[in-house]
CSV table of C-alpha atoms and ligand atoms in Angstrom, one decimal:
chain,number,residue,atom,x,y,z
A,1,MET,CA,27.8,11.2,10.4
A,2,ALA,CA,25.2,10.4,7.9
A,3,ASP,CA,24.2,7.5,10.7
A,4,ALA,CA,23.9,10.3,13.2
A,5,ALA,CA,21.5,12.4,10.9
A,6,LYS,CA,19.3,9.7,10.3
A,7,ARG,CA,19.4,8.8,14.0
A,8,ALA,CA,18.2,12.3,14.6
A,9,ALA,CA,15.4,11.7,12.1
A,10,ALA,CA,14.4,8.3,13.6
A,11,GLU,CA,14.2,9.9,17.3
A,12,ALA,CA,11.9,12.1,16.0
A,13,ALA,CA,9.5,10.1,14.2
A,14,ALA,CA,9.6,7.7,17.3
A,15,ASP,CA,8.4,10.5,19.5
A,16,LEU,CA,5.2,10.3,17.7
A,17,VAL,CA,4.8,6.3,18.8
A,18,GLN,CA,2.1,5.8,21.2
A,19,PRO,CA,1.6,2.8,23.3
A,20,GLY,CA,-0.6,0.0,21.6
A,21,ASP,CA,0.0,1.8,18.3
A,22,ARG,CA,0.1,-0.4,14.9
A,23,LEU,CA,2.8,0.8,12.9
A,24,GLY,CA,3.6,0.5,9.3
A,25,LEU,CA,7.4,-0.2,9.0
A,26,GLY,CA,9.2,1.0,6.3
A,27,THR,CA,12.6,-0.3,4.5
A,28,GLY,CA,16.0,1.0,4.3
A,29,SER,CA,19.0,2.4,6.4
A,30,THR,CA,16.9,5.0,7.8
A,31,VAL,CA,14.1,2.9,9.3
A,32,ALA,CA,16.8,0.6,10.3
A,33,GLU,CA,17.7,3.3,12.9
A,34,LEU,CA,14.0,3.6,13.5
A,35,LEU,CA,13.7,-0.1,14.5
A,36,GLU,CA,16.7,0.4,16.8
A,37,VAL,CA,15.3,3.5,18.7
A,38,LEU,CA,12.1,1.3,19.0
A,39,ALA,CA,13.7,-1.6,20.4
A,40,GLU,CA,15.6,0.6,22.8
A,41,ARG,CA,12.8,2.5,24.0
A,42,ASP,CA,11.0,-1.0,24.6
A,43,ALA,CA,8.2,0.6,22.7
A,44,ASP,CA,4.7,-1.2,23.1
A,45,VAL,CA,4.1,-1.3,19.4
A,46,THR,CA,3.5,-3.7,16.6
A,47,GLY,CA,3.9,-3.3,13.2
A,48,VAL,CA,3.4,-4.3,9.4
A,49,PRO,CA,6.8,-4.8,7.7
A,50,THR,CA,6.9,-3.4,4.3
A,51,SER,CA,10.0,-6.0,3.1
A,52,GLU,CA,11.6,-9.4,3.9
A,53,ALA,CA,14.5,-7.5,5.6
A,54,THR,CA,12.2,-5.3,7.8
A,55,ALA,CA,10.6,-8.4,9.1
A,56,GLN,CA,13.8,-10.0,9.7
A,57,ARG,CA,15.4,-7.1,11.7
A,58,CYS,CA,12.1,-6.8,13.7
A,59,HIS,CA,12.3,-10.6,14.7
A,60,GLU,CA,15.8,-9.7,15.8
A,61,LEU,CA,15.1,-6.9,18.0
A,62,GLY,CA,11.7,-8.2,19.5
A,63,ILE,CA,9.5,-5.7,17.8
A,64,GLY,CA,6.3,-7.7,17.1
A,65,LEU,CA,4.9,-8.2,13.4
A,66,LEU,CA,1.2,-8.1,12.1
A,67,ASP,CA,-0.6,-9.6,8.9
A,68,PRO,CA,-2.2,-7.1,6.8
A,69,ALA,CA,-4.7,-9.5,6.2
A,70,ARG,CA,-5.6,-9.0,9.6
A,71,VAL,CA,-5.3,-5.3,10.2
A,72,ASP,CA,-8.0,-2.6,8.9
A,73,VAL,CA,-5.9,0.6,9.8
A,74,LEU,CA,-2.7,1.3,10.8
A,75,ASP,CA,-2.1,4.3,13.3
A,76,LEU,CA,1.4,5.4,11.7
A,77,THR,CA,3.7,4.8,9.2
A,78,ILE,CA,7.1,5.6,9.2
A,79,ASP,CA,9.3,5.1,6.2
A,80,GLY,CA,12.3,6.7,4.3
A,81,ALA,CA,12.3,8.1,0.9
A,82,ASP,CA,14.7,8.6,-1.8
A,83,GLU,CA,13.4,11.8,-2.9
A,84,LEU,CA,10.8,14.3,-1.5
A,85,ASP,CA,9.4,17.5,-3.4
A,86,HIS,CA,7.9,20.7,-1.6
A,87,GLU,CA,4.4,19.2,-1.8
A,88,LEU,CA,5.5,16.0,0.0
A,89,THR,CA,5.1,14.0,-2.9
A,90,ALA,CA,7.8,11.4,-2.5
A,91,THR,CA,10.0,8.8,-4.5
A,92,LYS,CA,10.4,5.4,-3.2
A,93,GLY,CA,12.0,2.1,-4.2
A,94,GLY,CA,15.7,2.4,-3.7
A,95,GLY,CA,15.4,-0.6,-2.0
A,96,GLY,CA,13.3,-2.4,-3.9
A,97,ALA,CA,10.2,-2.4,-1.5
A,98,LEU,CA,8.1,0.0,-3.1
A,99,LEU,CA,4.9,-2.0,-3.7
A,100,ARG,CA,4.6,-3.3,-0.2
A,101,GLU,CA,5.7,0.1,1.1
A,102,LYS,CA,2.6,1.7,-0.9
A,103,VAL,CA,0.1,-0.8,0.5
A,104,VAL,CA,1.1,-0.1,3.9
A,105,ALA,CA,1.0,3.5,3.7
A,106,SER,CA,-2.4,3.4,2.0
A,107,MET,CA,-3.4,1.4,5.0
A,108,SER,CA,-2.1,4.2,7.3
A,109,ARG,CA,-4.0,7.3,9.3
A,110,ARG,CA,-0.8,9.1,8.9
A,111,MET,CA,2.7,8.7,7.1
A,112,VAL,CA,5.9,10.3,8.3
A,113,VAL,CA,9.1,10.2,5.8
A,114,ILE,CA,12.4,10.1,7.6
A,115,ALA,CA,15.0,11.3,5.7
A,116,THR,CA,18.1,13.6,5.3
A,117,PRO,CA,18.0,17.3,4.0
A,118,ASP,CA,19.8,16.3,0.8
A,119,LYS,CA,16.6,14.3,-0.3
A,120,LEU,CA,14.4,17.4,-0.5
A,121,VAL,CA,14.3,18.5,-3.9
A,122,ASP,CA,12.2,20.7,-6.3
A,123,ARG,CA,11.8,18.4,-9.2
A,124,LEU,CA,11.6,14.6,-8.7
A,125,ALA,CA,13.3,11.9,-10.4
A,126,ASP,CA,15.9,14.4,-12.1
A,127,THR,CA,18.9,13.2,-9.7
A,128,PHE,CA,17.7,9.7,-8.1
A,129,PRO,CA,15.6,7.5,-10.8
A,130,LEU,CA,12.2,6.8,-10.4
A,131,PRO,CA,11.8,3.3,-9.5
A,132,VAL,CA,9.1,1.4,-11.3
A,133,GLU,CA,8.0,-2.4,-10.1
A,134,VAL,CA,7.4,-4.3,-13.1
A,135,VAL,CA,6.2,-7.8,-13.6
A,136,PRO,CA,9.5,-9.6,-15.3
A,137,PHE,CA,7.5,-10.6,-18.5
A,138,ALA,CA,6.6,-7.2,-19.4
A,139,VAL,CA,10.1,-5.3,-18.6
A,140,GLY,CA,11.1,-4.7,-22.4
A,141,PRO,CA,7.6,-3.3,-23.4
A,142,VAL,CA,7.1,-1.0,-20.2
A,143,SER,CA,10.9,0.0,-20.8
A,144,ARG,CA,10.1,1.3,-24.2
A,145,ALA,CA,7.0,3.1,-23.0
A,146,LEU,CA,8.8,4.5,-20.5
A,147,THR,CA,11.3,5.9,-22.7
A,148,GLU,CA,8.3,7.3,-25.2
A,149,LEU,CA,7.2,9.0,-22.2
A,150,GLY,CA,10.6,10.6,-21.7
A,151,PHE,CA,12.5,8.5,-19.2
A,152,ASP,CA,16.0,7.6,-19.4
A,153,VAL,CA,15.6,3.8,-18.3
A,154,VAL,CA,18.0,1.2,-16.5
A,155,VAL,CA,16.6,-2.1,-15.6
A,156,ARG,CA,18.1,-2.8,-12.0
A,157,HIS,CA,20.5,-5.5,-11.8
A,158,GLY,CA,22.5,-7.0,-8.4
A,159,ASP,CA,26.0,-6.9,-7.7
A,160,ASP,CA,26.1,-10.6,-9.3
A,161,GLY,CA,24.9,-9.3,-12.8
A,162,SER,CA,21.5,-10.7,-12.6
A,163,PRO,CA,18.2,-8.8,-12.7
A,164,VAL,CA,16.8,-7.9,-9.3
A,165,ARG,CA,13.7,-9.4,-8.0
A,166,THR,CA,11.6,-7.8,-5.3
A,167,ASP,CA,10.1,-9.4,-2.4
A,168,ASN,CA,6.9,-10.2,-4.9
A,169,GLY,CA,9.2,-11.7,-7.4
A,170,ASN,CA,9.0,-8.8,-9.9
A,171,ALA,CA,11.7,-6.5,-11.7
A,172,VAL,CA,12.5,-3.0,-11.1
A,173,VAL,CA,13.2,-0.7,-13.8
A,174,ASP,CA,14.8,2.9,-12.5
A,175,ALA,CA,13.6,5.6,-14.5
A,176,ARG,CA,15.2,8.9,-14.6
A,177,PHE,CA,13.4,12.0,-16.1
A,178,PRO,CA,16.1,14.7,-17.4
A,179,GLY,CA,14.7,18.0,-15.9
A,180,GLY,CA,12.4,16.6,-13.2
A,181,LEU,CA,9.0,15.6,-13.6
A,182,ASP,CA,6.3,18.7,-14.1
A,183,ASP,CA,3.4,17.0,-12.7
A,184,PRO,CA,4.4,13.9,-10.4
A,185,ALA,CA,0.6,12.9,-10.0
A,186,VAL,CA,-0.1,13.0,-13.9
A,187,MET,CA,3.0,10.7,-14.7
A,188,ASP,CA,2.2,8.5,-11.4
A,189,VAL,CA,-1.2,7.8,-13.2
A,190,GLU,CA,0.5,7.5,-17.1
A,191,VAL,CA,3.2,5.0,-15.6
A,192,THR,CA,1.0,2.8,-13.4
A,193,MET,CA,-1.4,2.4,-16.4
A,194,LEU,CA,1.0,0.8,-18.7
A,195,PRO,CA,0.2,-2.8,-18.9
A,196,GLY,CA,2.8,-4.9,-16.7
A,197,VAL,CA,3.4,-2.0,-14.1
A,198,VAL,CA,2.7,-3.4,-10.8
A,199,THR,CA,3.3,0.4,-9.2
A,200,SER,CA,5.3,3.3,-9.5
A,201,GLY,CA,7.5,4.5,-6.7
A,202,LEU,CA,5.6,8.1,-6.9
A,203,PHE,CA,4.0,8.3,-3.2
A,204,VAL,CA,1.3,11.2,-3.9
A,205,ASP,CA,-0.7,12.7,-1.6
A,206,LEU,CA,0.8,9.8,0.9
A,207,VAL,CA,3.0,11.6,2.9
A,208,ASP,CA,2.1,13.9,5.8
A,209,THR,CA,5.0,15.2,7.5
A,210,ALA,CA,8.8,14.5,6.7
A,211,PHE,CA,11.8,14.8,9.5
A,212,LEU,CA,14.7,15.8,7.8
A,213,GLY,CA,17.8,14.9,10.3
A,214,HIS,CA,21.3,16.7,10.5
A,215,PRO,CA,24.5,15.3,11.8
A,216,ASP,CA,24.3,17.5,14.6
A,217,GLY,CA,21.2,16.2,15.7
A,218,ARG,CA,18.7,19.1,14.4
A,219,VAL,CA,15.6,18.1,12.6
A,220,ASP,CA,13.7,20.0,10.1
A,221,VAL,CA,9.9,19.3,10.4
A,222,VAL,CA,8.2,19.7,7.0
A,223,SER,CA,4.4,19.4,6.9
A,224,LEU,CA,1.7,20.8,4.6
B,1,5RP,C1,13.1,1.3,-0.1
B,1,5RP,C2,12.8,2.7,0.1
B,1,5RP,C3,13.5,3.7,1.2
B,1,5RP,O1,12.8,4.1,2.2
B,1,5RP,C4,14.5,4.7,0.4
B,1,5RP,O2,15.5,3.8,-0.6
B,1,5RP,C5,15.1,5.1,1.3
B,1,5RP,O3,16.6,4.3,1.8
B,1,5RP,P1,17.4,5.0,3.0
B,1,5RP,O4,16.8,5.2,4.2
B,1,5RP,O5,18.3,3.8,3.1
B,1,5RP,O6,18.4,6.3,2.3
B,1,5RP,O7,12.1,3.4,-0.5
B,1,5RP,O8,12.2,0.8,-1.1
């Protein structure tokens, strides 16, 4: 059922795609549905992938890839989110792709989030922790600094027990803020300024529209 909801959101976002578009292609299970839809529609698009996993899936589905070094502007980025508030500030990085996702979003004229309605929250980072990408050398100091800012911090580990490494070779610290963030934009600056932080999973002023899919095929549209 969850897949039907993700599929509905993906279909709605795919309806925005125009022939020849250069897309930002996000990461995660909802974006996996989008890639299927684009392939089924034989969409005439190319895209910058936000992870090795998305690149691999694009290869399998025959979706052409672009090198971000050779693209000035992307027409549209479609990506998932871990949480989204009513101002369309998102948290991302549950799949560890936050850095490339933010780079690609910042290259785009427009960003659409595809998700399910449970991702829409009043206050971010209370339920789902905020992912923070950190250079491995700085995991200890950054974790202590995040704790001083009020976060409950867990260094992300894989199923084999070893610390997770992103596609960029960095660690991920998952930082929950009990009660949720008062001011995500201010916290994004505070977190990003910590030495050793590569980026935070807060996407402020980047998302234009969210499509939230239901299992019965309905899609809620959230725009500012
Ligand atoms: C990966 C992400 C994903 O977009 C986010 O975790 C949502 O994934 P899913 O669509 O599987 O719920 O930010 O870094």
